[in-house]
Coordinates of C-alpha atoms in Angstrom, one line a residue:
Chain A
M1 CA -36.2 2.2 -5.2
S2 CA -37.6 -0.9 -4.3
A3 CA -36.0 -3.7 -2.0
G4 CA -34.4 -6.0 -3.7
M5 CA -35.4 -9.9 -3.2
L6 CA -32.2 -12.2 -2.8
D7 CA -31.5 -13.8 0.6
R8 CA -28.4 -12.6 2.2
R9 CA -27.2 -16.1 3.4
L10 CA -27.8 -17.3 0.2
V11 CA -25.5 -14.8 -1.9
V12 CA -22.9 -15.1 0.5
A13 CA -22.5 -18.7 1.0
A14 CA -22.5 -18.5 -2.8
L15 CA -19.9 -15.9 -3.1
L16 CA -18.0 -17.6 -0.4
H17 CA -18.6 -20.9 -1.7
D18 CA -15.0 -22.8 -2.0
P19 CA -12.8 -19.6 -0.8
G20 CA -9.6 -21.7 -1.2
D21 CA -6.7 -19.3 0.1
L22 CA -9.1 -15.8 -0.8
L23 CA -8.7 -12.9 1.6
V24 CA -12.1 -11.7 3.3
V25 CA -12.3 -8.5 5.0
T26 CA -16.0 -8.2 6.6
G27 CA -18.0 -4.7 7.1
L28 CA -19.7 -4.2 10.7
G29 CA -22.8 -5.8 11.4
A30 CA -24.9 -8.4 9.3
A31 CA -22.0 -8.7 6.8
T32 CA -19.7 -9.8 9.5
Y33 CA -22.5 -12.6 10.4
D34 CA -23.4 -13.8 7.1
A35 CA -19.8 -14.6 6.4
A36 CA -19.4 -16.8 9.9
A37 CA -22.7 -18.2 8.5
A38 CA -20.8 -19.2 5.5
G39 CA -18.2 -20.9 7.6
D40 CA -15.4 -19.2 9.8
R41 CA -11.9 -19.6 8.8
P42 CA -8.7 -17.5 9.7
L43 CA -8.5 -15.6 6.1
N44 CA -11.7 -13.9 7.2
F45 CA -11.0 -10.6 9.1
Y46 CA -14.4 -9.3 10.3
L47 CA -14.8 -6.0 11.5
W48 CA -16.9 -5.2 14.6
G49 CA -16.6 -1.6 14.4
A50 CA -14.1 0.8 12.5
M51 CA -17.8 1.6 10.7
G52 CA -16.8 3.1 7.2
G53 CA -13.1 0.9 7.3
A54 CA -13.7 -2.3 5.3
A55 CA -13.2 -1.5 2.0
M56 CA -9.7 0.7 3.2
V57 CA -8.5 -2.3 4.8
G58 CA -9.2 -4.2 1.9
L59 CA -6.8 -1.7 -0.3
G60 CA -4.0 -2.2 2.5
L61 CA -4.2 -5.8 2.5
A62 CA -4.5 -6.2 -1.3
L63 CA -1.3 -3.3 -2.0
A64 CA 0.5 -5.5 0.7
Q65 CA -0.5 -9.1 -1.1
P66 CA -0.7 -8.3 -4.9
S67 CA -0.5 -11.7 -5.7
R68 CA -3.4 -12.9 -3.5
R69 CA -7.3 -12.1 -4.1
V70 CA -8.8 -9.9 -1.5
L71 CA -12.7 -9.6 -1.2
V72 CA -14.3 -6.9 1.0
L73 CA -18.0 -8.2 1.9
T74 CA -20.0 -5.3 3.4
G75 CA -23.5 -3.5 3.7
D76 CA -24.6 -0.1 2.4
G77 CA -24.6 1.3 5.5
E78 CA -20.7 0.6 6.2
M79 CA -20.0 1.6 2.3
L80 CA -21.7 4.8 2.8
M81 CA -19.8 6.1 5.7
G82 CA -16.3 5.4 3.8
L83 CA -17.7 6.6 0.0
G84 CA -14.3 8.5 0.0
A85 CA -12.6 5.0 -0.1
L86 CA -14.5 4.6 -3.4
A87 CA -12.5 7.2 -4.8
T88 CA -8.9 6.6 -2.8
I89 CA -9.3 2.6 -4.4
A90 CA -9.7 3.9 -8.0
V91 CA -6.6 5.8 -7.8
Q92 CA -4.4 2.4 -6.9
A93 CA -6.6 0.6 -9.0
P94 CA -5.4 -2.8 -7.6
D95 CA -6.4 -5.7 -10.0
N96 CA -6.5 -7.8 -7.0
L97 CA -9.4 -6.4 -5.0
A98 CA -13.1 -6.6 -5.6
I99 CA -15.8 -5.3 -3.4
A100 CA -19.3 -7.0 -2.7
V101 CA -22.1 -4.4 -1.1
L102 CA -24.8 -6.2 0.2
D103 CA -27.5 -3.5 -0.4
N104 CA -30.8 -3.9 1.3
G105 CA -31.5 -0.2 2.0
R106 CA -31.1 -0.4 5.4
F107 CA -29.1 0.0 8.7
G108 CA -30.2 -3.4 10.1
E109 CA -28.3 -3.3 13.2
T110 CA -30.3 0.0 14.7
G111 CA -33.7 -0.9 13.8
S112 CA -34.0 -0.8 9.9
Q113 CA -34.0 2.5 9.4
H114 CA -34.1 3.3 5.4
S115 CA -30.8 4.2 4.4
H116 CA -29.3 6.5 1.5
T117 CA -29.6 3.9 -1.1
A118 CA -33.4 3.1 -0.2
H119 CA -33.6 6.8 -1.4
G120 CA -31.9 6.0 -4.6
A121 CA -28.3 6.6 -4.2
D122 CA -26.5 4.2 -6.2
L123 CA -23.3 2.5 -5.0
A124 CA -22.5 1.5 -8.5
A125 CA -22.8 4.6 -10.4
I126 CA -20.9 6.4 -7.6
A127 CA -18.0 3.4 -7.7
L128 CA -18.0 4.4 -11.6
G129 CA -18.2 8.1 -11.0
C130 CA -15.1 7.6 -8.9
G131 CA -13.3 5.7 -11.5
W132 CA -13.6 2.2 -10.9
R133 CA -13.6 0.4 -14.4
S134 CA -15.6 -2.3 -13.5
V135 CA -19.2 -2.6 -11.4
C136 CA -22.2 -4.3 -11.3
T137 CA -25.5 -4.7 -10.4
V138 CA -27.2 -8.4 -9.4
S139 CA -30.7 -9.0 -8.6
A140 CA -30.9 -12.5 -9.6
A141 CA -29.8 -15.8 -7.6
A142 CA -28.8 -17.1 -10.9
E143 CA -26.0 -14.3 -11.5
L144 CA -24.4 -15.6 -8.3
D145 CA -22.2 -17.8 -9.5
P146 CA -20.8 -16.3 -13.0
L147 CA -20.4 -13.2 -9.9
R148 CA -18.4 -15.4 -7.8
A149 CA -16.0 -16.1 -10.9
R150 CA -15.6 -12.2 -11.8
L151 CA -14.9 -11.3 -7.9
R152 CA -11.7 -13.5 -8.1
R153 CA -10.8 -12.5 -11.1
E154 CA -11.4 -8.6 -11.5
A155 CA -11.3 -5.4 -10.0
L156 CA -15.1 -5.5 -9.4
L157 CA -17.5 -3.5 -7.1
A158 CA -20.7 -5.6 -7.4
V159 CA -24.1 -4.3 -5.4
L160 CA -26.0 -7.2 -4.6
R161 CA -30.0 -6.2 -4.0
I162 CA -31.0 -8.3 -1.3
A163 CA -34.1 -8.5 0.9
P164 CA -34.1 -6.8 4.0
D165 CA -34.2 -9.7 6.2
D166 CA -32.8 -10.1 9.4
P167 CA -31.9 -13.8 9.9
P168 CA -30.5 -15.4 12.8
R169 CA -26.8 -13.8 14.2
V170 CA -23.9 -16.3 13.7
L171 CA -21.2 -14.8 15.7
P172 CA -17.8 -15.1 14.7
P173 CA -14.8 -14.1 17.4
R174 CA -14.7 -10.5 18.1
D175 CA -11.5 -10.3 20.0
G176 CA -9.6 -8.2 17.3
A177 CA -6.0 -9.4 18.5
L178 CA -7.3 -12.7 18.4
L179 CA -8.8 -12.2 14.5
H180 CA -5.7 -10.2 13.3
H181 CA -2.9 -13.2 14.7
R182 CA -4.6 -15.8 13.2
F183 CA -5.3 -14.0 10.1
R184 CA -1.5 -13.1 9.9
A185 CA -0.6 -16.7 10.9
A186 CA -3.0 -18.1 8.4
L187 CA -1.7 -16.0 5.6
S188 CA 2.0 -16.9 6.3
R189 CA 1.2 -20.5 6.1
S190 CA -0.6 -20.3 3.0
S191 CA 2.2 -18.3 1.2
T192 CA 4.9 -20.6 2.2
P193 CA 5.5 -22.7 -1.3
P194 CA 4.7 -26.4 -1.0
Chain B
M1 CA 16.8 28.3 3.3
T2 CA 16.6 24.5 2.1
Q3 CA 15.1 22.4 5.1
H4 CA 17.0 18.9 5.3
W5 CA 14.8 17.5 7.7
P6 CA 12.3 15.9 6.2
D7 CA 14.6 14.2 3.7
D8 CA 16.1 12.6 7.0
V9 CA 12.4 11.6 8.4
F10 CA 12.2 9.9 4.9
E11 CA 15.5 8.0 5.3
A12 CA 14.1 7.0 8.5
L13 CA 11.2 5.6 7.2
R14 CA 12.7 3.8 4.5
R15 CA 15.0 2.4 7.3
A16 CA 11.7 1.1 9.1
E17 CA 10.6 -0.4 5.8
I18 CA 7.6 1.3 5.3
R19 CA 5.9 0.4 2.2
Q20 CA 2.6 2.2 2.2
V21 CA 2.5 5.9 2.8
G22 CA -1.2 6.9 3.5
Y23 CA -1.4 10.8 3.4
V24 CA -3.6 13.7 3.3
P25 CA -1.7 16.6 1.9
D26 CA 0.0 19.2 3.7
A27 CA 2.4 21.9 3.2
G28 CA 4.6 20.6 6.0
H29 CA 4.4 16.8 4.2
A30 CA 5.1 18.0 0.7
R31 CA 8.6 16.6 0.5
L32 CA 7.9 13.6 2.3
I33 CA 5.0 12.8 0.0
E34 CA 7.1 13.6 -3.0
R35 CA 10.0 11.4 -1.6
A36 CA 7.5 8.7 -1.6
H37 CA 5.9 9.1 -4.7
A38 CA 9.5 8.5 -6.3
D39 CA 10.6 5.3 -4.2
A40 CA 10.0 2.5 -6.1
E41 CA 9.7 0.4 -3.1
M42 CA 7.1 2.7 -1.6
R43 CA 3.1 3.0 -2.7
A44 CA 1.8 7.0 -2.0
V45 CA -2.0 6.6 -1.3
V46 CA -3.8 9.8 -1.2
L47 CA -6.8 9.6 1.2
T48 CA -9.8 11.3 1.0
T49 CA -10.0 11.6 4.9
E50 CA -7.8 10.8 7.4
E51 CA -9.3 7.8 8.8
E52 CA -9.2 5.9 5.7
G53 CA -5.2 6.0 6.6
I54 CA -6.1 4.1 9.8
A55 CA -7.6 1.2 8.0
L56 CA -5.0 1.3 5.2
A57 CA -2.3 0.9 7.9
A58 CA -4.4 -1.9 9.2
G59 CA -5.0 -3.7 6.2
A60 CA -1.3 -3.5 5.4
W61 CA 0.0 -5.0 8.6
L62 CA -2.6 -7.9 8.1
G63 CA -0.8 -8.3 4.8
G64 CA 2.6 -8.7 6.2
T65 CA 3.8 -4.9 5.6
R66 CA 4.5 -1.7 6.9
A67 CA 2.7 1.9 6.6
V68 CA 2.7 5.2 7.7
L69 CA 0.1 7.8 7.9
L70 CA 1.1 11.6 7.2
M71 CA -1.4 14.2 8.2
Q72 CA -2.3 17.6 9.6
S73 CA -3.7 18.3 13.3
S74 CA -6.7 19.3 11.8
G75 CA -7.6 15.5 10.7
V76 CA -6.7 13.9 14.1
G77 CA -10.5 14.5 15.2
N78 CA -11.5 12.4 11.8
C79 CA -9.4 9.6 13.3
I80 CA -10.8 8.9 16.4
N81 CA -13.4 6.2 16.3
M82 CA -11.2 4.5 13.3
L83 CA -8.5 4.3 16.2
S84 CA -10.6 1.3 17.6
L85 CA -9.1 -0.8 14.9
P86 CA -5.2 -0.9 15.8
L87 CA -6.4 -0.5 19.1
N88 CA -8.4 -3.5 19.8
C89 CA -6.9 -5.6 17.3
R90 CA -3.8 -4.8 19.3
M91 CA -1.8 -3.5 15.7
P92 CA 0.9 -1.0 15.1
L93 CA 0.0 2.7 13.9
L94 CA 2.7 5.2 13.0
A95 CA 1.0 8.4 12.3
L96 CA 3.4 11.8 11.4
V97 CA 0.9 14.8 12.2
T98 CA 2.2 18.2 11.4
M99 CA 0.8 20.8 14.0
R100 CA -1.5 23.6 13.1
G101 CA -2.9 26.5 15.4
E102 CA 0.3 27.0 17.8
W103 CA 2.8 28.9 16.5
G104 CA 2.1 32.0 15.0
E105 CA -1.2 30.6 13.3
F106 CA -3.1 32.8 11.2
N107 CA -6.2 30.8 10.7
P108 CA -8.1 30.6 14.1
W109 CA -9.8 27.7 12.7
Q110 CA -7.2 25.9 13.1
V111 CA -7.0 26.3 16.9
P112 CA -9.2 24.2 18.2
M113 CA -8.2 20.9 16.7
G114 CA -4.5 22.1 16.7
S115 CA -4.6 22.4 20.6
A116 CA -6.7 19.6 21.5
T117 CA -4.6 17.1 19.5
P118 CA -2.1 15.7 22.2
A119 CA -4.8 15.4 24.6
V120 CA -7.2 13.6 22.3
L121 CA -4.2 11.3 21.0
E122 CA -3.3 10.4 24.7
R123 CA -7.0 10.0 25.9
M124 CA -7.6 7.6 22.7
G125 CA -4.7 5.5 24.1
V126 CA -2.2 6.5 21.2
Q127 CA 1.4 6.9 22.0
V128 CA 2.5 10.8 21.3
R129 CA 5.8 12.0 20.8
R130 CA 6.9 15.1 19.8
V131 CA 9.6 17.6 17.8
E132 CA 10.5 20.9 18.4
R133 CA 13.8 20.8 16.9
A134 CA 14.7 19.9 13.2
E135 CA 17.8 17.4 14.3
E136 CA 16.0 15.5 16.2
A137 CA 13.1 14.8 13.8
A138 CA 14.5 11.7 12.1
E139 CA 15.4 10.0 15.3
T140 CA 12.1 10.7 17.2
V141 CA 10.6 9.1 14.1
A142 CA 13.2 6.2 13.9
A143 CA 12.0 5.5 17.8
A144 CA 8.3 6.1 17.1
A145 CA 8.5 3.4 14.4
A146 CA 10.5 1.1 16.4
L147 CA 8.0 1.3 19.5
A148 CA 4.9 0.9 16.6
F149 CA 6.1 -2.1 15.0
D150 CA 7.8 -4.0 17.9
S151 CA 5.7 -3.2 20.5
T152 CA 2.6 -3.1 18.5
V153 CA 1.0 0.0 19.8
P154 CA -0.4 3.0 17.9
V155 CA 2.1 6.0 18.0
A156 CA 1.6 9.4 16.8
V157 CA 4.4 12.1 16.2
L158 CA 3.4 15.3 16.3
L159 CA 5.9 17.8 14.1
S160 CA 5.4 21.4 16.0
Q161 CA 4.4 24.3 13.6
R162 CA 7.5 26.0 14.8
L163 CA 9.1 23.4 13.4
I164 CA 7.9 23.4 9.9
G165 CA 7.1 27.2 10.1
A166 CA 4.0 29.0 10.2
K167 CA 2.1 29.5 7.2
L168 CA 2.5 32.7 5.8
W169 CA -0.4 34.6 5.0
V170 CA -0.8 37.2 2.2
R171 CA -3.4 39.6 2.9

C-alpha cells in the first residue's frame, strides 16, 4: 500500500479542535506529541510507554464514564501491538468510545521501519472483522471536519492515512503520576453540575 | 462438594466497590466470572490477553471507578511491560491470579511460569499476597483491595493450586 498524504499535525489539530470536555487517550510516540502540539490539556492522558494499551485504557475510561465522550488517538504500530483490544472493545460496544489511528505504515520512533500496514494489513478491515459496526479510512483533508463530528458522536474506528513525516517533537509532561492526578482532578471538576 | 470461597471472594469484591471485571477465563475463576456477568452493577469484560486487563483497570481508575483483573499464572508474563502503566502513574491494580504448575500439576507447560510468578511480580514492584486455605480467601482479597485502592499500589493475590484443586486429567 502506498503511503498516505495527510499531514499528521494538521489531522490531529483538526480532530482535537475545540475539544470541550472530550476525554483523550494517546498512544506512545508521535500520537502523544501530536496531541501535545494541538494543545496540552489535563483531559489528555498521554501514554509514554505501555505499548498496545491505549485502546484498552480508552475502554476502561469509556465504561467508567458512560455519559462522556472518549477518543483514543494512536499510531498503526501501537494499535498493531494491541490488536486483541479491537475484539475486546467490540464485545463491550460502548457507544461513547472512538478510536483514530494515525497510519503512516511506519514504526516512526525507532527508525521508520515499515509496519504491517505498509505491507497490506488494514486496521479498518480488522476492526470490522472483530465486530466493530462503524469504521472508515480517511485520506483527504476535506474529510477531516466531518470526521471530527463523527468521532464525537459514534462508536467509530477511523484510520487516517498520514504521510510518513517526522515533525519536530512537542513533549507533554511524562510524569505518569502527574498526568493521572491532573486528569482525575479535571474530570471531577468538569463532572460537577453547574 | 460445592466450594463457597469463590462466592465469599465475590462479596469481598462487591464490598470493595469493584465495577469492572476484566478476565481471561480460568476454571478456578469460573464462579467469579459467572457472578460478575450476573451482577447489574458490574461490567464483565472478556479479554484476549491479560495485559489488556492492566490497561482496562488504568482506564477505569482514570474514570473514577475500580476494576479487578482475573487471570491464571500462565498470563502473568504477558503483563510485565504493561505494569509500567500503574507503576509509573501511581495507580492501583488488583489482580486475582489462580496458580498453576505447583500442586499436582499434570501439564508440564504450566510449570515454568507458575514457578516464576511470585518472583516476577515482586521483582516488578507488585505487592504479592497468597491464599492457601479457603477460609482466608475473602479476607485476603478484601485486604488486598484496601491496599490497592487506598494506598494506590498494584497488588496481586495468588490463589494457590491446592486451594482451587489440581485439574483432573483424563488419560
